[in-house]
Coordinates of C-alpha atoms and ligand atoms in Angstrom, one line a residue:
M1105 CA 15.4 -35.4 -17.7
S1106 CA 15.6 -31.8 -19.1
A1107 CA 15.8 -28.9 -16.7
V1108 CA 13.7 -26.8 -19.1
S1109 CA 11.6 -27.9 -22.1
I1110 CA 9.7 -25.4 -24.1
R1111 CA 7.5 -25.8 -27.2
D1112 CA 5.5 -23.0 -28.8
L1113 CA 5.6 -20.8 -25.7
K1114 CA 3.8 -17.5 -26.1
F1115 CA 3.5 -14.8 -23.4
R1116 CA 1.7 -11.5 -23.1
Y1117 CA 1.4 -9.4 -20.0
H1118 CA -2.2 -8.5 -20.9
D1119 CA -4.6 -10.4 -23.2
D1120 CA -4.8 -7.4 -25.6
G1121 CA -1.1 -6.4 -25.1
P1122 CA 1.9 -7.1 -27.3
L1123 CA 3.4 -10.5 -27.7
I1124 CA 6.5 -10.5 -25.5
L1125 CA 7.7 -14.0 -25.9
D1126 CA 7.2 -16.3 -28.9
I1127 CA 9.6 -19.3 -28.6
S1128 CA 9.0 -22.3 -30.8
S1129 CA 11.6 -24.7 -29.2
F1130 CA 14.1 -24.3 -26.3
D1131 CA 15.6 -27.0 -24.0
V1132 CA 18.1 -26.9 -21.3
Q1133 CA 19.6 -30.3 -20.3
T1134 CA 20.6 -31.3 -16.8
G1135 CA 23.9 -29.6 -16.0
E1136 CA 23.9 -27.5 -19.1
K1137 CA 24.9 -23.8 -18.9
V1138 CA 23.1 -21.5 -21.3
F1139 CA 23.8 -17.8 -21.9
L1140 CA 20.7 -15.9 -22.7
L1141 CA 21.1 -12.7 -24.6
G1142 CA 19.0 -10.2 -26.5
P1143 CA 18.5 -6.4 -26.8
S1144 CA 17.1 -4.4 -24.0
G1145 CA 13.3 -5.0 -23.9
S1146 CA 13.5 -8.3 -25.9
G1147 CA 12.0 -10.1 -22.9
K1148 CA 15.0 -11.7 -21.1
S1149 CA 13.8 -10.9 -17.6
T1150 CA 10.2 -11.8 -18.6
F1151 CA 11.5 -15.2 -19.9
L1152 CA 13.2 -16.0 -16.6
E1153 CA 10.1 -15.1 -14.7
V1154 CA 8.0 -17.3 -16.9
V1155 CA 10.4 -20.2 -16.6
S1156 CA 10.5 -19.8 -12.9
G1157 CA 6.7 -19.6 -12.7
V1158 CA 6.5 -16.1 -11.3
L1159 CA 4.5 -15.2 -14.4
P1160 CA 2.0 -17.7 -15.9
A1161 CA 2.7 -19.4 -19.3
K1162 CA -0.7 -19.5 -20.9
A1163 CA 0.0 -20.9 -24.4
G1164 CA 2.4 -23.7 -25.3
K1165 CA 4.3 -26.2 -23.3
L1166 CA 6.6 -25.3 -20.4
E1167 CA 8.2 -28.1 -18.4
V1168 CA 10.6 -27.3 -15.6
C1169 CA 12.4 -30.2 -13.9
G1170 CA 9.7 -32.6 -15.2
H1171 CA 6.8 -30.5 -14.0
D1172 CA 4.3 -29.0 -16.5
L1173 CA 4.0 -25.4 -15.3
T1174 CA 1.1 -24.5 -17.7
K1175 CA -1.2 -26.7 -15.6
K1176 CA -0.2 -25.4 -12.2
S1177 CA -1.8 -22.7 -10.0
A1178 CA 0.2 -19.7 -8.8
H1179 CA 0.7 -21.3 -5.4
E1180 CA 1.8 -24.6 -7.0
R1181 CA 4.3 -22.7 -9.1
D1182 CA 5.6 -20.9 -6.0
V1183 CA 6.2 -24.3 -4.3
L1184 CA 7.9 -25.7 -7.4
R1185 CA 10.1 -22.7 -7.7
G1186 CA 11.2 -23.0 -4.1
S1187 CA 11.9 -26.7 -4.5
H1188 CA 13.7 -26.8 -7.8
I1189 CA 15.0 -23.3 -8.7
G1190 CA 17.7 -21.0 -7.4
Y1191 CA 17.1 -17.4 -8.6
I1192 CA 19.9 -14.8 -8.5
F1193 CA 18.4 -11.4 -9.1
Q1194 CA 20.1 -8.5 -10.7
S1195 CA 19.6 -6.4 -7.5
F1196 CA 20.3 -9.5 -5.4
N1197 CA 17.1 -9.0 -3.3
L1198 CA 19.0 -9.5 0.0
V1199 CA 17.3 -8.5 3.2
P1200 CA 19.5 -5.7 4.5
Y1201 CA 18.8 -6.1 8.2
L1202 CA 19.6 -9.8 8.2
S1203 CA 23.1 -11.3 8.5
V1204 CA 24.8 -13.0 5.6
Q1205 CA 24.0 -16.4 7.1
E1206 CA 20.3 -15.5 7.6
N1207 CA 20.0 -14.3 4.0
I1208 CA 21.6 -17.5 2.7
E1209 CA 19.2 -19.7 4.8
L1210 CA 16.0 -18.0 3.7
P1211 CA 15.0 -20.5 1.0
L1212 CA 15.2 -23.3 3.5
L1213 CA 12.8 -21.5 5.8
L1214 CA 10.3 -20.9 3.0
N1215 CA 10.4 -24.4 1.4
Q1216 CA 10.6 -27.7 3.2
E1217 CA 11.5 -29.7 0.1
R1218 CA 14.5 -27.5 -0.4
A1219 CA 15.5 -28.1 3.3
R1220 CA 15.1 -31.9 2.8
R1221 CA 17.4 -31.9 -0.1
L1222 CA 20.4 -30.7 2.0
K1223 CA 23.1 -33.3 1.7
K1224 CA 24.7 -32.4 5.0
D1225 CA 23.4 -30.5 7.9
R1226 CA 22.3 -26.9 7.2
V1227 CA 25.2 -25.1 8.8
T1228 CA 27.9 -27.4 7.4
E1229 CA 26.5 -27.0 3.9
M1230 CA 26.1 -23.3 4.2
K1231 CA 29.6 -22.9 5.4
R1232 CA 31.0 -25.1 2.6
L1233 CA 29.2 -23.0 -0.1
A1234 CA 30.2 -19.7 1.6
D1235 CA 33.9 -20.8 1.8
H1236 CA 33.8 -21.9 -1.9
L1237 CA 32.4 -18.5 -2.9
E1238 CA 34.9 -16.8 -0.6
I1239 CA 32.5 -15.1 1.8
G1240 CA 33.1 -17.6 4.7
P1241 CA 34.6 -14.9 7.0
Y1242 CA 31.5 -12.7 6.7
L1243 CA 28.7 -15.1 7.7
T1244 CA 27.7 -13.2 10.9
R1245 CA 28.0 -9.7 9.4
P1246 CA 24.9 -7.6 8.4
V1247 CA 24.7 -8.1 4.7
S1248 CA 24.5 -4.3 4.2
Q1249 CA 28.2 -4.1 5.3
L1250 CA 29.4 -6.1 2.3
S1251 CA 30.7 -4.9 -1.0
V1252 CA 28.6 -5.3 -4.1
G1253 CA 30.7 -8.3 -5.3
Q1254 CA 30.4 -9.9 -1.9
Q1255 CA 26.7 -9.4 -1.8
Q1256 CA 26.4 -11.0 -5.2
R1257 CA 28.2 -14.1 -3.9
V1258 CA 25.7 -14.1 -0.9
A1259 CA 22.9 -14.1 -3.5
A1260 CA 24.6 -17.0 -5.3
C1261 CA 25.0 -19.0 -2.1
R1262 CA 21.3 -18.5 -1.3
A1263 CA 20.4 -19.7 -4.8
L1264 CA 22.6 -22.8 -4.5
L1265 CA 21.8 -23.9 -0.9
G1266 CA 19.7 -27.1 -1.0
S1267 CA 21.0 -28.1 -4.5
P1268 CA 18.2 -26.8 -6.8
E1269 CA 18.3 -28.4 -10.3
L1270 CA 18.1 -25.1 -12.1
I1271 CA 19.9 -21.8 -11.4
L1272 CA 18.4 -18.7 -13.1
A1273 CA 20.5 -15.6 -13.0
D1274 CA 19.4 -12.1 -14.3
E1275 CA 22.4 -10.0 -15.1
P1276 CA 23.9 -10.7 -11.7
T1277 CA 27.4 -9.5 -12.7
S1278 CA 26.5 -6.1 -14.3
A1279 CA 28.0 -4.1 -11.4
L1280 CA 31.3 -5.9 -11.5
D1281 CA 34.5 -5.4 -13.5
Q1282 CA 35.5 -8.0 -16.1
E1283 CA 38.0 -10.0 -14.0
V1284 CA 35.6 -10.3 -11.1
R1285 CA 32.7 -11.2 -13.4
E1286 CA 34.6 -14.1 -14.8
K1287 CA 35.8 -15.3 -11.5
F1288 CA 32.2 -15.2 -10.1
I1289 CA 30.9 -17.3 -13.0
R1290 CA 33.7 -19.8 -12.6
L1291 CA 33.0 -20.2 -8.9
L1292 CA 29.3 -20.4 -9.6
F1293 CA 29.8 -23.1 -12.2
E1294 CA 32.0 -25.2 -9.9
C1295 CA 29.2 -25.3 -7.4
C1296 CA 26.7 -26.2 -10.1
D1297 CA 28.9 -28.9 -11.4
E1298 CA 28.9 -30.6 -8.0
T1299 CA 25.1 -31.0 -8.1
K1300 CA 24.7 -31.1 -12.0
A1301 CA 22.5 -28.0 -11.8
A1302 CA 21.6 -26.4 -15.1
V1303 CA 22.2 -22.6 -15.5
L1304 CA 20.2 -20.1 -17.5
F1305 CA 22.2 -16.8 -17.3
V1306 CA 21.2 -13.4 -18.7
S1307 CA 23.9 -10.8 -19.4
H1308 CA 24.6 -8.1 -22.0
D1309 CA 28.3 -8.9 -21.8
R1310 CA 29.1 -11.1 -24.8
T1311 CA 32.7 -11.6 -23.7
L1312 CA 31.3 -14.1 -21.1
I1313 CA 29.8 -16.4 -23.8
P1314 CA 32.9 -18.7 -24.1
L1315 CA 32.4 -19.7 -20.5
F1316 CA 29.0 -21.3 -21.4
D1317 CA 28.0 -24.4 -23.2
R1318 CA 25.7 -22.5 -25.5
E1319 CA 24.0 -19.2 -26.2
F1320 CA 20.4 -18.5 -26.9
A1321 CA 19.3 -15.2 -28.4
L1322 CA 15.8 -13.7 -28.0
P1323 CA 14.9 -11.7 -31.1
K1324 CA 14.5 -8.0 -31.0
R1325 CA 10.8 -7.2 -30.9
G1326 CA 9.3 -5.0 -33.7
G1327 CA 9.7 -1.3 -33.0
E1328 CA 10.5 -1.7 -29.3
G1329 CA 13.6 -2.2 -27.3
W1330 CA 16.8 -0.1 -27.6
Ligands
ATP849 N1 4.9 -5.8 -15.8 C1 4.9 -5.5 -17.1 N2 3.7 -5.2 -17.7 C2 3.7 -4.9 -19.0 N3 4.8 -4.9 -19.8 C3 5.9 -5.3 -19.3 C4 6.0 -5.6 -17.9 N4 7.4 -5.8 -17.6 C5 8.0 -5.7 -18.8 N5 7.2 -5.4 -19.8 C6 7.5 -5.2 -21.2 O1 8.0 -6.4 -21.7 C7 9.1 -6.2 -22.6 C8 10.2 -7.1 -22.2 O2 10.7 -6.6 -20.9 P1 11.9 -7.3 -20.1 O3 12.1 -6.6 -18.8 O4 11.6 -8.8 -20.1 O5 13.1 -7.1 -21.1 P2 14.7 -7.4 -21.0 O6 15.1 -8.1 -22.2 O7 14.9 -8.1 -19.6 O8 15.3 -5.9 -21.0 P3 16.7 -5.4 -20.2 O9 17.8 -5.9 -21.0 O10 16.5 -3.9 -20.4 O11 16.6 -5.9 -18.8 C9 9.4 -4.7 -22.6 O12 8.7 -4.1 -23.7 C10 8.7 -4.2 -21.3 O13 8.2 -2.9 -21.5
MG850 MG1 16.0 -7.5 -17.9

């Protein structure tokens, strides 16, 4: 089964607004790691939000983990996202007054299917991921006391807990230096390989492309973007 399957997908923010996405064909296979690039304003973040069901796909075919998102309500898309997708945001979206552990566990509280997918008990699985991403010693600390690189790995643990089939990441490494970026991606991929999760990863840093199976470029849109 494909993690993502798209045919003739078009997206506009408003019915009379500019066409932001126009993608004739795009597939991500189970376990495949795809690097998504394109100039600023080309629609990379929009694309991730459409694939995750945050924004509605109104024209064309969009299947994510076997579910046709074009036929789902906003609530149904929210549930599917919680069950099947781990999202790493550029700004991490961590809750500053919660501990590292509480942040990592949030998706399980919000989505029962995700909790059911845990292969071991919640704490064991969380500790295993945290150790793998080298934040094991910080689990009880307020997340606001961590460095940017450590916070990023908390966001990755949160995305990975409960083994979603698809990991979406929107420039999660932009605040980090080259060596730390590469290490983060390697650790992330090791976790994804264990569960055969597919990865769709947005970054401006082309030097990261060799780490991925494939790249996919969104075209520059006429007259916009810089
Ligand atoms: N909520 C919105 N309403 C209307 N237009 C929007 C909205 N969000 C983004 N856009 C427009 O959609 C286009 C694509 O934006 P998007 O944020 O997806 O680009 P991007 O490729 O992620 O850029 P960057 O590399 O700078 O993050 C831009 O022209 C932007 O102005
Ligand atoms: Mg963006």
